[in-house]
Amino acid sequence: MSNISNKPHANWFNRRGWRDIIIVAPYAWLIAFFVIPFIIVIVMSFAKTATESPPFAFLPEWPYIRFETYIRLFSDSLYIRSTFISLYNAAIATLLCLLIGYPMALGITRVNKSAQRLLLMLIILPFWTSFLLRVYAWIGLMGKNSWFNQLLTVIYNAVVPSSWEVTGFQLMNTNFAVVLVMVYSYLPFMILPLYANLEKLDMTLNEAAMDLGSRPWQVFKDVTLPLSIPGIIAGGLLVFIPASGELIIPSLVGSAADPMIGRVIQQEFGSNRDWPMASTVAVALLLLLVVPLVLYNHFEARAGKAGGT
Amino acid sequence: METEEQNTESSKAGFIRIESVTKKFSDFVAVDNVSLDINKGELFALLGGSGCGKTTLLRMLAGFESPTSGRIFIDGQDMAGVAPYDRPVNMMFQSYALFPHMTVSGNVGYGLKHEAMTPAQRQDRVKEMLSLVQLSHLADRKPHQLSGGQRQRVALARSLAKQPKLLLLDEPLGALDKKLREHTQFEISNIQYKMGITFVVVTHDQEEAMTLASRIAVMDQGVIRQIGPPSHIYENPSSKFVAGFIGSINMVGGEIINVKGDTVEVLAPTLGHSLQVSTSSTFSVGEKVSLAVRPEKISISRKRPATTANLLKGTVQDFGYFGKDSLYRIKLPTGHLLSVNTVNAQRLSGEEATATWEDEVYLTINRDAAMLFKGDA
C-alpha cells in the first residue's frame, strides 16, 4: 500500500473517482449494449408471433409465455442441421487457419524487428478494405470462368486420369466456398494472438533444448508447441466463435441447401417475421458459444498459473 | 612408466583447443584471433567486462555461433560444422533456461531422451543428478515453484545429466544473493572435482573467477590479456589493464630516476616521493612507468617506523571498518588519495584503536609489493 502511494504517477488512479469510473465504464457499456438487449432477446423467445408491429406478443393469460419455439428448435431438423453445419464449417476453418497461421506467426517471430513490423502490417492490411468488397472479390474468383477456377481446373486435370477431367469446378454456393472465404477472412485473427504468444517465448529455451541434444523439429515439438498452447487457444476461439455465427459469408457464397445458423436467424427475423423463433435460435447459439468461452477462461487461468515465470 | 605418464599428460593438455578464432558480427569484432588451450578436468574461467567477447567464445564452444575464422577442437575432434545437438558439450545458461512446462525431473531428464538408455536407467540417472544437487525432494515441482538457488541447481543437474565432455557455465552465480553464492561456489567446485568434467565458466565477477577456477583467462575487447592461475594473475598481472581489472589497486605515473641491479628508483610526483621497487623487467633511467600497489600491500601505522625507505606520510581522509578488515583512504601531502587495506588480526579494546579520521599516519610500501608497468598511467 505505502509504496504505491509513494509513486506520484499512481496517485491519480487511486483517487476513488477515477478508479471507479475506469472500472465502471466497461461494465456500463456491456450492460447497456449486451446484457439488456440480450435480455430482450430472451424475453422475445418466449413470445408468440403477431401480425402487428412489433411482430410478437405475449399470451393474454397465465403463464403469458410459451416454450413452443424451444420445442421447435429440436423438432424441426433445420435448426439442428444448420447448427451442425455452422460448427462443422467453423471447426474446419479454425483448423485450416491454425495450420496456415502457425507457420506464418512463427516465421514472423524469427525475422528482425523491422521486418516483423512490416509483415504484421501486411497481415492487418486487408482490414483497410471493406469486408464486403473482399467477399465479392472472392465471388468473382470462384465463378466458373474465372482465372482462379480455371487454374484449379488445369491443375486438377493434370493430376487425375483423363476420365475424371472436368471443365470447371462448382465453387460458388458450396460449403467449400464458405470455409475458403472464412479461412481467408479470419486468418489474421489466428496469426495475431499466436504471434503475440510466440514472440514472448524465450529463445534461450530453444537453445537449451538444442544444447541437450534435440534437433530443430524436436525442439519445436518439445518446447515451442507446448508453450504456445495459450496462443493456439486464443487464436482458435477468435476464429471459431465469429465463424460459427457468420452471416455474410454463407449468405453470399454459401449453399441455401446447407444454411449456417447465422443465415437461419436472419431469415427468421427478416423474411419469416418470426421474431420469437429467431430469438430462440440466437439464445441457443449464444449458449453454444459461451461454453467454449468458459472453457477458454478456465484454460487461461490454468496456463497463467503454470507459466508463472 | 615415465612415457605413460607423459602420454596421459599430453592427452590432458589441449583437451579443448581454440586456434586463432575470430568472430565478427558485421563490422564488430567480438572475438579477435584468440588461441587457448584448456586441459581435461580443468575448471577454467573466462573473465572480462561486458562486451569483451567471453560469452561469444562460450557460444562458439557450444555451437550456437560459428567462428568467422579459426578452429575449435574438443577432445581432438574439429567442431567446424558440428551442430549444438551433436556436440559432447552442455551448457548452463545464465537465465537457467529451465523448461517452464516440465517438472524438475522432466527438465533434468530431458537430454537423456536422446541417449541410448532404458527408461529405468534414465530414471536412475535423474535421481542420481538430483541427489548430487540435493533436490531429490523437489523432483515433481515446476520451475516457477522453486527459489532462485534451487533453479540454479536444477540447471546444473540438467547440464550434467548427459555427462558431457565439456560443461559451459554462463555467469553461474550471477543471479544468486551473496550468502548463496559462497555456498554454491564450493558446491560447483566439489561437483566438478567429483565428476572430473572439464568446466569453462564465463563471468564478469573477478571474485567468482578467483574462487572457482584453477586457471583464468582475462579478456578485453575480444582479446585474451593474460592466462594463468588466480594467484599468478593477482600478484603478477602482465598489464595495467589486468592489474586494474582484478582486485583494487593504487596506480600512479612515475619516472625511473635510478637503476641498481634489479632495484629501480621511481619518482612519482603524485606521491611527492621516490620509491625503491624491485622488478624483474629491465628499465632505463628516464623511462615513464606506471607504479601500482595493491591496498593490502601497504602497511599503515600511527608511530613512525624505523625505516626511512619507501615511507610516506599522510592523514586519514576516510575510514571503513568491515570487521575482519579495515579500508582507509589516506590523503598524501600532494592531495593524492591512496587506498590502504589492513587485516584486523588482533582483537582491539576501545582505547588502543587503530588510526581513525584525521589521524596522521605513516605508510610503508615494501619494495617487493609495488609493481611497475611500462608507460604512463
XYZ file of C-alpha atoms in Angstrom:
686
model
C 0.000 0.000 0.000
C 2.554 2.513 1.199
C 4.876 2.122 -1.762
C 2.020 2.589 -4.217
C 1.007 5.872 -2.651
C 4.650 6.945 -2.730
C 4.625 6.905 -6.516
C 3.216 10.203 -7.720
C 2.075 8.674 -11.011
C -0.079 6.107 -9.278
C -1.885 8.698 -7.186
C -4.340 9.986 -9.752
C -5.576 6.466 -10.277
C -6.021 5.824 -6.584
C -8.337 8.764 -6.095
C -11.619 6.985 -5.757
C -13.459 8.808 -8.534
C -11.079 7.926 -11.335
C -10.686 4.358 -10.334
C -14.437 3.871 -10.103
C -15.070 5.469 -13.488
C -12.447 3.306 -15.137
C -13.831 0.160 -13.586
C -17.496 1.063 -14.142
C -17.216 2.254 -17.767
C -16.686 -1.118 -19.467
C -19.341 -2.738 -17.312
C -21.818 0.026 -18.137
C -21.065 -0.468 -21.827
C -21.507 -4.208 -21.525
C -24.802 -3.833 -19.654
C -26.250 -1.211 -21.999
C -25.264 -2.827 -25.264
C -25.100 -6.516 -24.494
C -26.891 -7.617 -21.320
C -30.074 -5.525 -21.721
C -30.522 -6.252 -25.446
C -29.897 -9.894 -24.796
C -32.478 -9.975 -22.014
C -34.928 -8.516 -24.534
C -33.981 -11.308 -26.944
C -34.502 -13.932 -24.242
C -37.897 -12.435 -23.351
C -38.891 -12.371 -27.044
C -38.005 -16.016 -27.415
C -40.881 -16.887 -25.071
C -43.456 -14.839 -27.040
C -45.632 -15.724 -29.996
C -45.653 -14.145 -33.428
C -48.137 -11.402 -34.130
C -49.272 -9.551 -37.226
C -48.984 -6.045 -35.765
C -45.729 -4.197 -35.095
C -43.629 -5.249 -33.245
C -44.408 -8.674 -34.629
C -44.549 -10.530 -31.330
C -46.913 -10.704 -28.391
C -47.220 -12.495 -25.083
C -50.059 -14.825 -24.241
C -53.058 -12.922 -22.810
C -53.273 -15.018 -19.629
C -51.079 -17.029 -17.256
C -48.375 -18.201 -17.876
C -48.100 -15.377 -20.512
C -45.099 -17.137 -22.061
C -44.777 -20.266 -24.137
C -41.992 -22.702 -24.974
C -43.208 -23.622 -28.432
C -40.130 -22.140 -30.167
C -37.775 -24.171 -27.979
C -39.658 -27.326 -28.836
C -39.462 -26.393 -32.490
C -35.725 -25.853 -32.128
C -35.310 -29.551 -31.517
C -38.219 -30.919 -33.581
C -37.514 -29.056 -36.822
C -34.371 -30.611 -38.335
C -33.438 -27.279 -39.999
C -32.168 -25.794 -36.745
C -30.137 -28.759 -35.622
C -28.744 -29.281 -39.090
C -27.762 -25.642 -39.529
C -26.154 -25.673 -36.101
C -24.096 -28.693 -37.038
C -23.135 -27.179 -40.374
C -22.110 -23.980 -38.599
C -19.965 -25.778 -36.035
C -18.508 -28.041 -38.703
C -17.610 -25.194 -41.043
C -16.235 -23.146 -38.176
C -14.163 -26.074 -36.918
C -12.684 -26.790 -40.353
C -11.964 -23.096 -40.902
C -10.312 -22.857 -37.461
C -8.156 -25.897 -38.127
C -7.069 -24.589 -41.521
C -6.367 -21.151 -40.052
C -4.190 -22.826 -37.422
C -2.307 -24.918 -39.978
C -1.702 -21.906 -42.213
C -1.340 -19.286 -39.492
C 1.023 -21.096 -37.110
C 3.971 -21.310 -39.516
C 3.311 -17.713 -40.552
C 3.232 -16.459 -36.952
C 6.341 -18.477 -36.086
C 8.087 -17.208 -39.199
C 7.348 -13.598 -38.288
C 8.969 -14.043 -34.859
C 12.176 -15.303 -36.486
C 12.991 -12.223 -38.569
C 14.413 -8.932 -37.349
C 12.242 -6.307 -35.666
C 11.710 -4.032 -38.651
C 10.779 -6.955 -40.896
C 8.387 -8.112 -38.158
C 6.626 -4.740 -38.200
C 6.327 -4.861 -41.982
C 4.943 -8.402 -42.015
C 2.420 -7.602 -39.270
C 1.336 -4.570 -41.305
C 0.757 -6.859 -44.280
C -1.311 -9.210 -42.104
C -3.524 -6.320 -41.000
C -3.595 -4.632 -44.420
C -6.763 -6.403 -45.732
C -8.758 -4.758 -42.916
C -8.247 -1.448 -44.698
C -10.617 -2.523 -47.435
C -14.278 -3.299 -46.867
C -15.014 -6.805 -45.736
C -17.965 -6.995 -48.156
C -15.768 -5.924 -51.024
C -13.334 -8.713 -50.271
C -16.118 -11.295 -50.174
C -17.416 -10.009 -53.503
C -13.907 -10.341 -54.881
C -13.996 -13.987 -53.908
C -17.316 -14.384 -55.709
C -15.570 -13.145 -58.818
C -12.659 -15.512 -58.248
C -14.844 -18.558 -57.760
C -17.048 -18.184 -60.831
C -16.750 -20.991 -63.367
C -14.943 -18.857 -65.939
C -12.613 -17.038 -63.539
C -8.868 -17.483 -63.900
C -8.753 -18.877 -60.358
C -11.271 -21.584 -61.128
C -9.584 -22.285 -64.471
C -6.208 -22.576 -62.758
C -7.591 -25.084 -60.232
C -9.191 -26.993 -63.092
C -5.954 -27.174 -65.079
C -4.003 -28.370 -62.048
C -6.705 -30.924 -61.225
C -6.896 -32.228 -64.786
C -3.132 -32.577 -64.937
C -3.121 -34.812 -61.873
C -6.157 -37.070 -62.328
C -6.777 -39.704 -65.046
C -8.413 -38.349 -68.196
C -11.785 -39.948 -67.469
C -12.091 -37.729 -64.335
C -11.387 -34.484 -66.132
C -13.721 -31.534 -65.595
C -14.276 -28.279 -67.429
C -14.576 -26.216 -64.253
C -15.421 -26.520 -60.566
C -18.685 -25.634 -58.928
C -17.189 -23.481 -56.163
C -19.906 -20.902 -55.647
C -22.776 -21.721 -53.324
C -20.974 -24.599 -51.628
C -19.750 -25.239 -48.121
C -16.263 -25.341 -49.564
C -16.647 -21.722 -50.632
C -17.867 -20.771 -47.149
C -14.865 -22.408 -45.487
C -12.459 -20.954 -48.038
C -13.657 -17.387 -47.576
C -13.863 -17.788 -43.798
C -10.242 -19.023 -43.671
C -9.247 -16.033 -45.783
C -11.195 -13.573 -43.635
C -10.281 -14.898 -40.207
C -6.628 -15.804 -40.762
C -5.348 -12.549 -39.160
C -7.338 -13.336 -36.013
C -5.378 -16.576 -35.740
C -1.995 -15.120 -36.615
C -2.044 -12.095 -34.313
C -2.631 -13.846 -30.952
C -0.287 -16.660 -31.997
C 2.369 -14.110 -32.861
C 1.866 -12.318 -29.540
C 2.349 -15.632 -27.754
C 5.279 -16.952 -29.797
C 7.068 -13.622 -29.718
C 7.199 -13.756 -25.909
C 8.822 -17.199 -25.815
C 12.372 -17.174 -24.534
C 14.695 -18.210 -27.356
C 17.245 -19.482 -24.855
C 14.777 -22.310 -24.109
C 15.208 -23.421 -27.727
C 18.960 -23.174 -27.362
C 18.809 -25.163 -24.138
C 16.797 -27.922 -25.806
C 19.192 -27.968 -28.742
C 22.149 -27.998 -26.363
C 20.652 -31.078 -24.688
C 20.603 -32.952 -27.994
C 17.289 -32.058 -29.655
C 17.154 -31.450 -33.376
C 15.133 -28.444 -34.590
C 11.949 -30.455 -35.130
C 12.187 -31.947 -31.632
C 12.839 -28.506 -30.180
C 9.609 -27.343 -31.797
C 7.656 -30.352 -30.557
C 9.035 -30.301 -27.004
C 9.382 -26.600 -26.307
C 7.727 -24.206 -28.763
C 4.490 -26.108 -29.359
C 3.580 -26.832 -25.713
C 4.430 -23.288 -24.682
C 2.283 -21.820 -27.455
C -0.920 -23.627 -26.424
C -2.377 -20.447 -24.859
C -1.843 -18.677 -28.195
C -3.420 -21.576 -30.104
C -6.465 -21.473 -27.824
C -6.793 -17.689 -28.071
C -6.451 -17.700 -31.859
C -8.712 -20.719 -32.184
C -11.510 -19.069 -30.247
C -11.108 -15.762 -32.069
C -11.693 -17.667 -35.296
C -14.164 -20.307 -34.156
C -16.632 -18.084 -32.314
C -17.295 -15.499 -35.026
C -17.035 -18.186 -37.727
C -19.807 -20.270 -36.194
C -22.151 -17.262 -36.123
C -21.064 -15.973 -39.524
C -23.879 -14.499 -41.626
C -22.423 -12.577 -44.554
C -20.085 -15.219 -45.963
C -22.635 -18.087 -46.088
C -25.286 -15.686 -47.402
C -23.084 -14.549 -50.278
C -21.118 -17.659 -51.226
C -22.834 -20.485 -49.310
C -25.400 -23.000 -50.400
C -29.032 -22.338 -49.486
C -29.489 -26.082 -49.000
C -26.867 -26.151 -46.223
C -27.584 -22.955 -44.305
C -25.402 -21.838 -41.433
C -27.130 -20.749 -38.270
C -26.479 -17.042 -38.753
C -28.360 -17.185 -42.006
C -31.259 -19.007 -40.322
C -31.531 -16.293 -37.654
C -31.527 -13.617 -40.325
C -34.264 -15.400 -42.297
C -36.449 -15.850 -39.215
C -36.108 -12.188 -38.281
C -36.419 -10.963 -41.855
C -38.484 -12.798 -44.416
C -40.330 -15.073 -41.934
C -41.018 -12.273 -39.447
C -40.854 -14.940 -36.714
C -39.051 -12.935 -34.056
C -39.633 -15.406 -31.204
C -38.086 -18.227 -33.244
C -35.175 -16.030 -34.338
C -34.594 -15.084 -30.694
C -34.659 -18.708 -29.649
C -32.026 -19.646 -32.223
C -29.937 -16.679 -31.121
C -30.140 -17.797 -27.486
C -29.167 -21.337 -28.487
C -26.209 -20.041 -30.497
C -25.032 -17.875 -27.621
C -25.166 -20.841 -25.241
C -23.175 -22.872 -27.753
C -20.520 -20.185 -27.876
C -20.467 -19.382 -24.173
C -19.439 -22.931 -23.349
C -16.129 -22.732 -25.275
C -15.518 -19.271 -23.817
C -15.880 -20.560 -20.294
C -13.544 -23.407 -21.203
C -11.102 -20.876 -22.612
C -11.101 -18.823 -19.434
C -10.525 -21.991 -17.494
C -7.518 -22.859 -19.661
C -6.217 -19.305 -19.473
C -6.338 -19.346 -15.687
C -4.517 -22.655 -15.656
C -1.924 -21.520 -18.174
C -1.421 -18.332 -16.166
C -0.664 -20.445 -13.139
C 1.634 -22.861 -14.946
C 3.633 -20.318 -16.921
C 4.243 -18.116 -13.914
C 7.879 -17.417 -14.633
C 56.282 -45.553 -16.577
C 57.585 -42.172 -17.455
C 56.424 -42.265 -21.079
C 52.975 -43.378 -19.962
C 52.822 -40.506 -17.545
C 53.852 -38.163 -20.290
C 51.217 -39.596 -22.597
C 48.387 -39.006 -20.164
C 49.765 -35.566 -19.527
C 49.808 -34.709 -23.202
C 46.282 -36.054 -23.767
C 45.124 -33.955 -20.845
C 46.720 -30.851 -22.220
C 44.893 -29.251 -25.093
C 41.697 -31.197 -24.450
C 39.999 -28.117 -25.778
C 41.975 -26.235 -28.375
C 40.887 -22.863 -29.618
C 43.077 -21.984 -32.582
C 43.211 -18.319 -33.655
C 39.448 -17.980 -33.516
C 37.912 -14.729 -34.718
C 34.212 -13.891 -34.643
C 32.818 -10.849 -36.401
C 29.248 -9.588 -36.273
C 29.135 -7.488 -39.446
C 31.762 -4.839 -38.610
C 32.109 -5.577 -34.918
C 34.917 -7.952 -33.930
C 33.621 -9.782 -30.870
C 36.474 -12.263 -30.580
C 39.797 -11.295 -32.092
C 42.237 -14.057 -33.006
C 42.016 -15.938 -29.714
C 44.096 -19.046 -29.139
C 43.615 -21.020 -25.993
C 44.243 -24.498 -24.641
C 42.124 -25.898 -21.859
C 43.159 -29.065 -20.098
C 40.991 -32.039 -19.338
C 39.322 -31.861 -15.931
C 40.185 -28.222 -15.541
C 37.909 -25.553 -14.125
C 38.701 -22.700 -16.445
C 37.289 -19.189 -16.211
C 36.867 -16.601 -18.940
C 36.835 -13.307 -17.094
C 36.028 -9.908 -18.505
C 33.643 -6.997 -18.577
C 30.501 -6.938 -20.683
C 31.186 -6.946 -24.398
C 34.679 -8.377 -24.011
C 33.804 -11.409 -26.137
C 33.735 -14.025 -23.380
C 30.115 -15.022 -23.993
C 30.654 -15.183 -27.757
C 33.584 -17.508 -27.172
C 31.407 -19.672 -24.916
C 28.625 -19.760 -27.510
C 31.129 -20.848 -30.133
C 32.178 -23.723 -27.886
C 28.505 -24.691 -27.511
C 27.929 -24.391 -31.254
C 25.388 -21.555 -31.191
C 27.788 -19.336 -33.095
C 30.390 -20.420 -35.606
C 33.808 -18.756 -35.828
C 34.392 -16.354 -38.706
C 37.851 -17.852 -38.899
C 39.938 -20.238 -36.812
C 39.174 -23.669 -35.465
C 37.916 -25.266 -32.268
C 38.825 -28.798 -31.237
C 37.175 -30.678 -28.416
C 38.935 -33.875 -27.435
C 40.742 -33.886 -30.761
C 37.578 -33.502 -32.821
C 37.216 -30.481 -35.090
C 33.946 -28.762 -34.192
C 33.538 -26.940 -37.510
C 30.062 -27.654 -38.846
C 29.060 -29.741 -35.818
C 25.598 -28.671 -34.642
C 24.965 -27.930 -30.943
C 22.896 -31.117 -30.602
C 25.784 -33.235 -31.852
C 28.474 -31.787 -29.575
C 29.709 -33.504 -26.420
C 29.098 -30.175 -24.718
C 26.362 -28.965 -22.396
C 25.704 -25.522 -21.139
C 24.267 -23.999 -18.013
C 22.564 -20.825 -19.160
C 22.780 -17.557 -17.298
C 18.974 -17.359 -17.139
C 18.982 -21.131 -16.386
C 16.540 -21.603 -19.344
C 14.536 -24.223 -17.449
C 11.536 -25.522 -19.384
C 8.589 -23.948 -17.547
C 6.131 -26.651 -18.621
C 8.229 -29.527 -17.309
C 8.846 -30.706 -13.769
C 12.266 -30.656 -12.163
C 12.885 -34.288 -13.077
C 11.458 -33.673 -16.561
C 13.991 -30.889 -17.005
C 16.901 -32.922 -15.687
C 15.942 -35.960 -17.780
C 15.216 -34.033 -20.985
C 18.627 -34.509 -22.561
C 18.600 -38.214 -21.761
C 15.746 -38.822 -24.234
C 18.325 -38.858 -26.970
C 20.714 -41.221 -25.197
C 20.617 -44.970 -25.722
C 19.241 -45.746 -22.282
C 16.351 -47.774 -20.920
C 13.657 -45.795 -19.083
C 14.883 -47.323 -15.821
C 18.449 -46.212 -16.486
C 17.171 -42.766 -17.336
C 15.239 -42.569 -14.091
C 18.259 -43.673 -12.138
C 20.404 -41.008 -13.751
C 17.837 -38.316 -12.982
C 17.701 -39.461 -9.362
C 21.469 -39.518 -9.154
C 21.712 -35.986 -10.549
C 19.018 -34.663 -8.238
C 20.725 -36.126 -5.208
C 24.019 -34.649 -6.413
C 22.478 -31.170 -6.199
C 20.352 -32.110 -3.159
C 16.992 -31.574 -4.819
C 15.546 -35.100 -4.690
C 12.616 -33.874 -2.609
C 11.568 -31.354 -5.275
C 11.562 -33.724 -8.271
C 7.888 -33.122 -9.100
C 7.872 -29.344 -8.740
C 7.637 -26.971 -11.682
C 10.430 -24.390 -12.075
C 8.188 -21.484 -11.032
C 7.668 -23.164 -7.677
C 11.386 -23.042 -6.892
C 13.637 -20.399 -5.392
C 16.451 -18.864 -7.417
C 19.070 -21.061 -5.793
C 17.016 -24.191 -6.408
C 16.526 -23.282 -10.071
C 20.251 -22.766 -10.392
C 20.855 -26.265 -9.069
C 18.237 -27.780 -11.395
C 20.014 -26.092 -14.294
C 23.316 -27.504 -13.096
C 21.864 -31.005 -12.724
C 20.286 -30.811 -16.171
C 23.518 -29.761 -17.827
C 25.456 -32.519 -16.050
C 22.939 -35.302 -16.686
C 24.340 -36.237 -20.096
C 27.850 -36.365 -18.626
C 29.286 -34.076 -21.274
C 32.988 -33.894 -22.011
C 32.770 -30.160 -21.509
C 30.389 -28.137 -19.374
C 29.937 -24.461 -20.098
C 28.645 -22.206 -17.332
C 27.460 -18.722 -18.238
C 27.623 -16.494 -15.146
C 26.591 -19.424 -12.956
C 26.321 -17.405 -9.757
C 25.157 -14.120 -11.255
C 21.561 -14.304 -10.079
C 22.218 -15.545 -6.551
C 22.498 -13.491 -3.391
C 25.809 -13.219 -1.571
C 25.321 -15.985 1.012
C 24.080 -18.435 -1.581
C 26.907 -17.555 -3.946
C 29.569 -18.525 -1.458
C 27.861 -21.825 -0.756
C 27.216 -22.610 -4.435
C 30.755 -21.671 -5.412
C 32.129 -24.517 -3.317
C 29.366 -26.830 -4.454
C 30.272 -26.283 -8.109
C 33.957 -26.859 -7.367
C 33.132 -30.060 -5.494
C 30.895 -31.406 -8.235
C 33.487 -30.584 -10.842
C 36.119 -32.435 -8.802
C 33.816 -35.422 -8.238
C 32.761 -35.823 -11.876
C 36.056 -34.869 -13.476
C 34.274 -32.972 -16.242
C 36.044 -30.012 -17.828
C 34.272 -26.790 -16.837
C 34.520 -23.483 -18.613
C 32.960 -20.652 -16.632
C 32.199 -17.253 -18.067
C 31.992 -14.454 -15.555
C 32.434 -10.730 -15.131
C 32.956 -11.174 -11.398
C 36.633 -11.495 -10.561
C 35.926 -12.915 -7.101
C 33.783 -15.638 -8.653
C 36.519 -16.452 -11.151
C 39.237 -16.484 -8.495
C 37.424 -18.787 -6.073
C 36.088 -21.177 -8.735
C 38.752 -21.540 -11.329
C 42.079 -23.280 -11.463
C 43.045 -21.021 -14.356
C 41.693 -17.714 -15.557
C 41.831 -16.011 -18.924
C 41.274 -12.274 -18.634
C 39.562 -10.962 -21.754
C 39.165 -7.430 -23.026
C 37.866 -6.202 -26.387
C 37.886 -9.681 -27.881
C 41.473 -10.382 -26.888
C 42.893 -12.533 -24.102
C 45.086 -10.275 -21.968
C 46.512 -12.867 -19.617
C 46.090 -16.541 -18.758
C 47.161 -18.093 -15.504
C 46.209 -19.387 -12.086
C 44.264 -16.857 -9.962
C 47.182 -16.107 -7.624
C 49.524 -15.517 -10.529
C 47.147 -13.121 -12.240
C 46.541 -11.281 -8.993
C 50.142 -10.983 -7.911
C 51.808 -10.698 -11.317
C 49.409 -9.014 -13.697
C 51.022 -8.684 -17.095
C 49.468 -5.343 -17.930
C 47.923 -2.263 -16.405
C 44.541 -3.465 -17.661
C 44.738 -6.794 -15.845
C 46.118 -5.152 -12.714
C 43.221 -2.718 -12.660
C 40.583 -5.288 -13.561
C 41.480 -7.875 -10.929
C 41.150 -6.578 -7.382
C 41.589 -2.963 -6.416
C 44.815 -1.133 -6.928
C 46.530 2.231 -6.449
C 48.087 3.300 -9.710
C 50.227 6.400 -10.273
C 52.511 7.604 -13.012
C 56.238 7.999 -12.476
C 59.689 8.130 -13.959
C 62.715 5.906 -13.418
C 65.445 8.001 -11.850
C 67.902 5.296 -10.841
C 68.615 1.660 -11.748
C 70.655 -0.530 -9.405
C 70.610 -4.252 -10.281
C 67.057 -5.485 -10.015
C 66.002 -2.481 -7.980
C 64.910 0.751 -9.579
C 64.069 4.062 -8.024
C 60.859 5.615 -9.280
C 59.956 9.236 -8.788
C 56.201 9.521 -8.537
C 55.108 13.176 -8.480
C 51.610 12.376 -7.223
C 53.129 10.623 -4.210
C 55.561 13.508 -3.721
C 58.297 10.976 -3.145
C 60.507 8.463 -4.841
C 60.159 4.725 -4.173
C 62.542 1.804 -4.385
C 60.938 -1.000 -6.383
C 62.392 -4.383 -7.205
C 61.488 -5.680 -10.635
C 62.374 -8.490 -12.991
C 61.932 -6.371 -16.109
C 64.629 -4.036 -17.324
C 64.083 -0.317 -17.231
C 66.323 2.541 -18.186
C 66.699 5.866 -16.436
C 64.209 8.464 -17.618
C 61.627 5.885 -18.714
C 57.971 6.668 -17.955
C 56.282 3.976 -15.901
C 53.095 3.254 -14.009
C 53.524 2.276 -10.419
C 50.847 0.029 -8.937
C 50.365 -1.143 -5.371
C 47.523 -3.261 -4.017
C 45.865 -1.682 -0.961
C 46.582 -4.637 1.315
C 50.275 -4.486 0.494
C 50.723 -1.069 2.082
C 51.332 -1.128 5.814
C 49.980 1.633 7.954
C 50.991 2.764 11.425
C 50.483 5.757 13.681
C 54.006 5.538 15.028
C 56.896 6.453 12.786
C 58.547 3.188 11.648
C 62.286 2.676 11.986
C 62.891 2.527 8.227
C 63.010 5.619 6.118
C 62.934 3.876 2.730
C 59.613 3.941 0.878
C 57.986 5.800 3.728
C 55.045 8.097 3.040
C 53.161 10.344 5.421
C 49.515 11.230 5.204
C 46.253 11.819 7.032
C 43.251 9.546 7.241
C 40.615 11.042 4.963
C 38.145 8.217 5.129
C 37.913 5.030 7.061
C 35.706 1.956 6.817
C 35.635 -0.795 9.396
C 34.389 -4.106 7.944
C 35.071 -6.381 10.882
C 37.702 -8.674 9.517
C 39.460 -5.830 7.763
C 39.508 -2.060 7.520
C 39.801 0.151 4.486
C 41.484 3.538 4.681
C 41.703 6.392 2.217
C 44.900 8.227 3.043
C 45.438 11.776 1.818
C 49.067 12.487 0.973
C 50.526 15.991 1.292
C 50.253 16.254 -2.512
C 46.496 15.794 -2.198
C 46.534 12.337 -3.798
C 44.417 9.628 -2.162
C 45.779 6.119 -1.540
C 43.648 3.114 -0.607
C 45.058 1.007 2.191
C 43.586 -2.233 3.409
C 44.543 -3.788 6.747
C 43.509 -7.110 8.206
C 42.297 -6.772 11.772
C 44.201 -9.769 13.022
C 44.380 -8.536 16.608
C 41.401 -8.035 18.830
C 41.329 -4.431 19.903
C 39.951 -2.842 23.031
C 38.444 0.602 22.623
C 41.397 2.674 23.861
C 44.157 1.443 21.576
C 42.041 1.519 18.427
C 43.835 1.853 15.106
C 44.043 5.041 13.146
C 40.820 6.908 12.599
C 39.634 10.091 10.877
C 42.115 12.940 10.690
C 44.932 10.889 12.267
C 48.448 11.386 10.964
C 49.773 8.050 9.728
C 52.883 6.578 8.126
C 52.661 4.267 5.133
C 55.379 1.852 4.094
C 55.430 0.185 0.718
C 57.752 -2.779 0.606
C 59.945 -2.755 -2.457
C 58.548 -6.180 -3.472
C 54.964 -5.020 -3.069
C 54.919 -2.446 -5.842
C 54.532 -3.381 -9.498
C 55.840 -1.428 -12.473
C 54.293 -1.238 -15.926
C 55.837 0.449 -18.915
C 54.112 3.637 -19.994
C 52.431 6.432 -18.102
C 49.316 5.842 -16.002
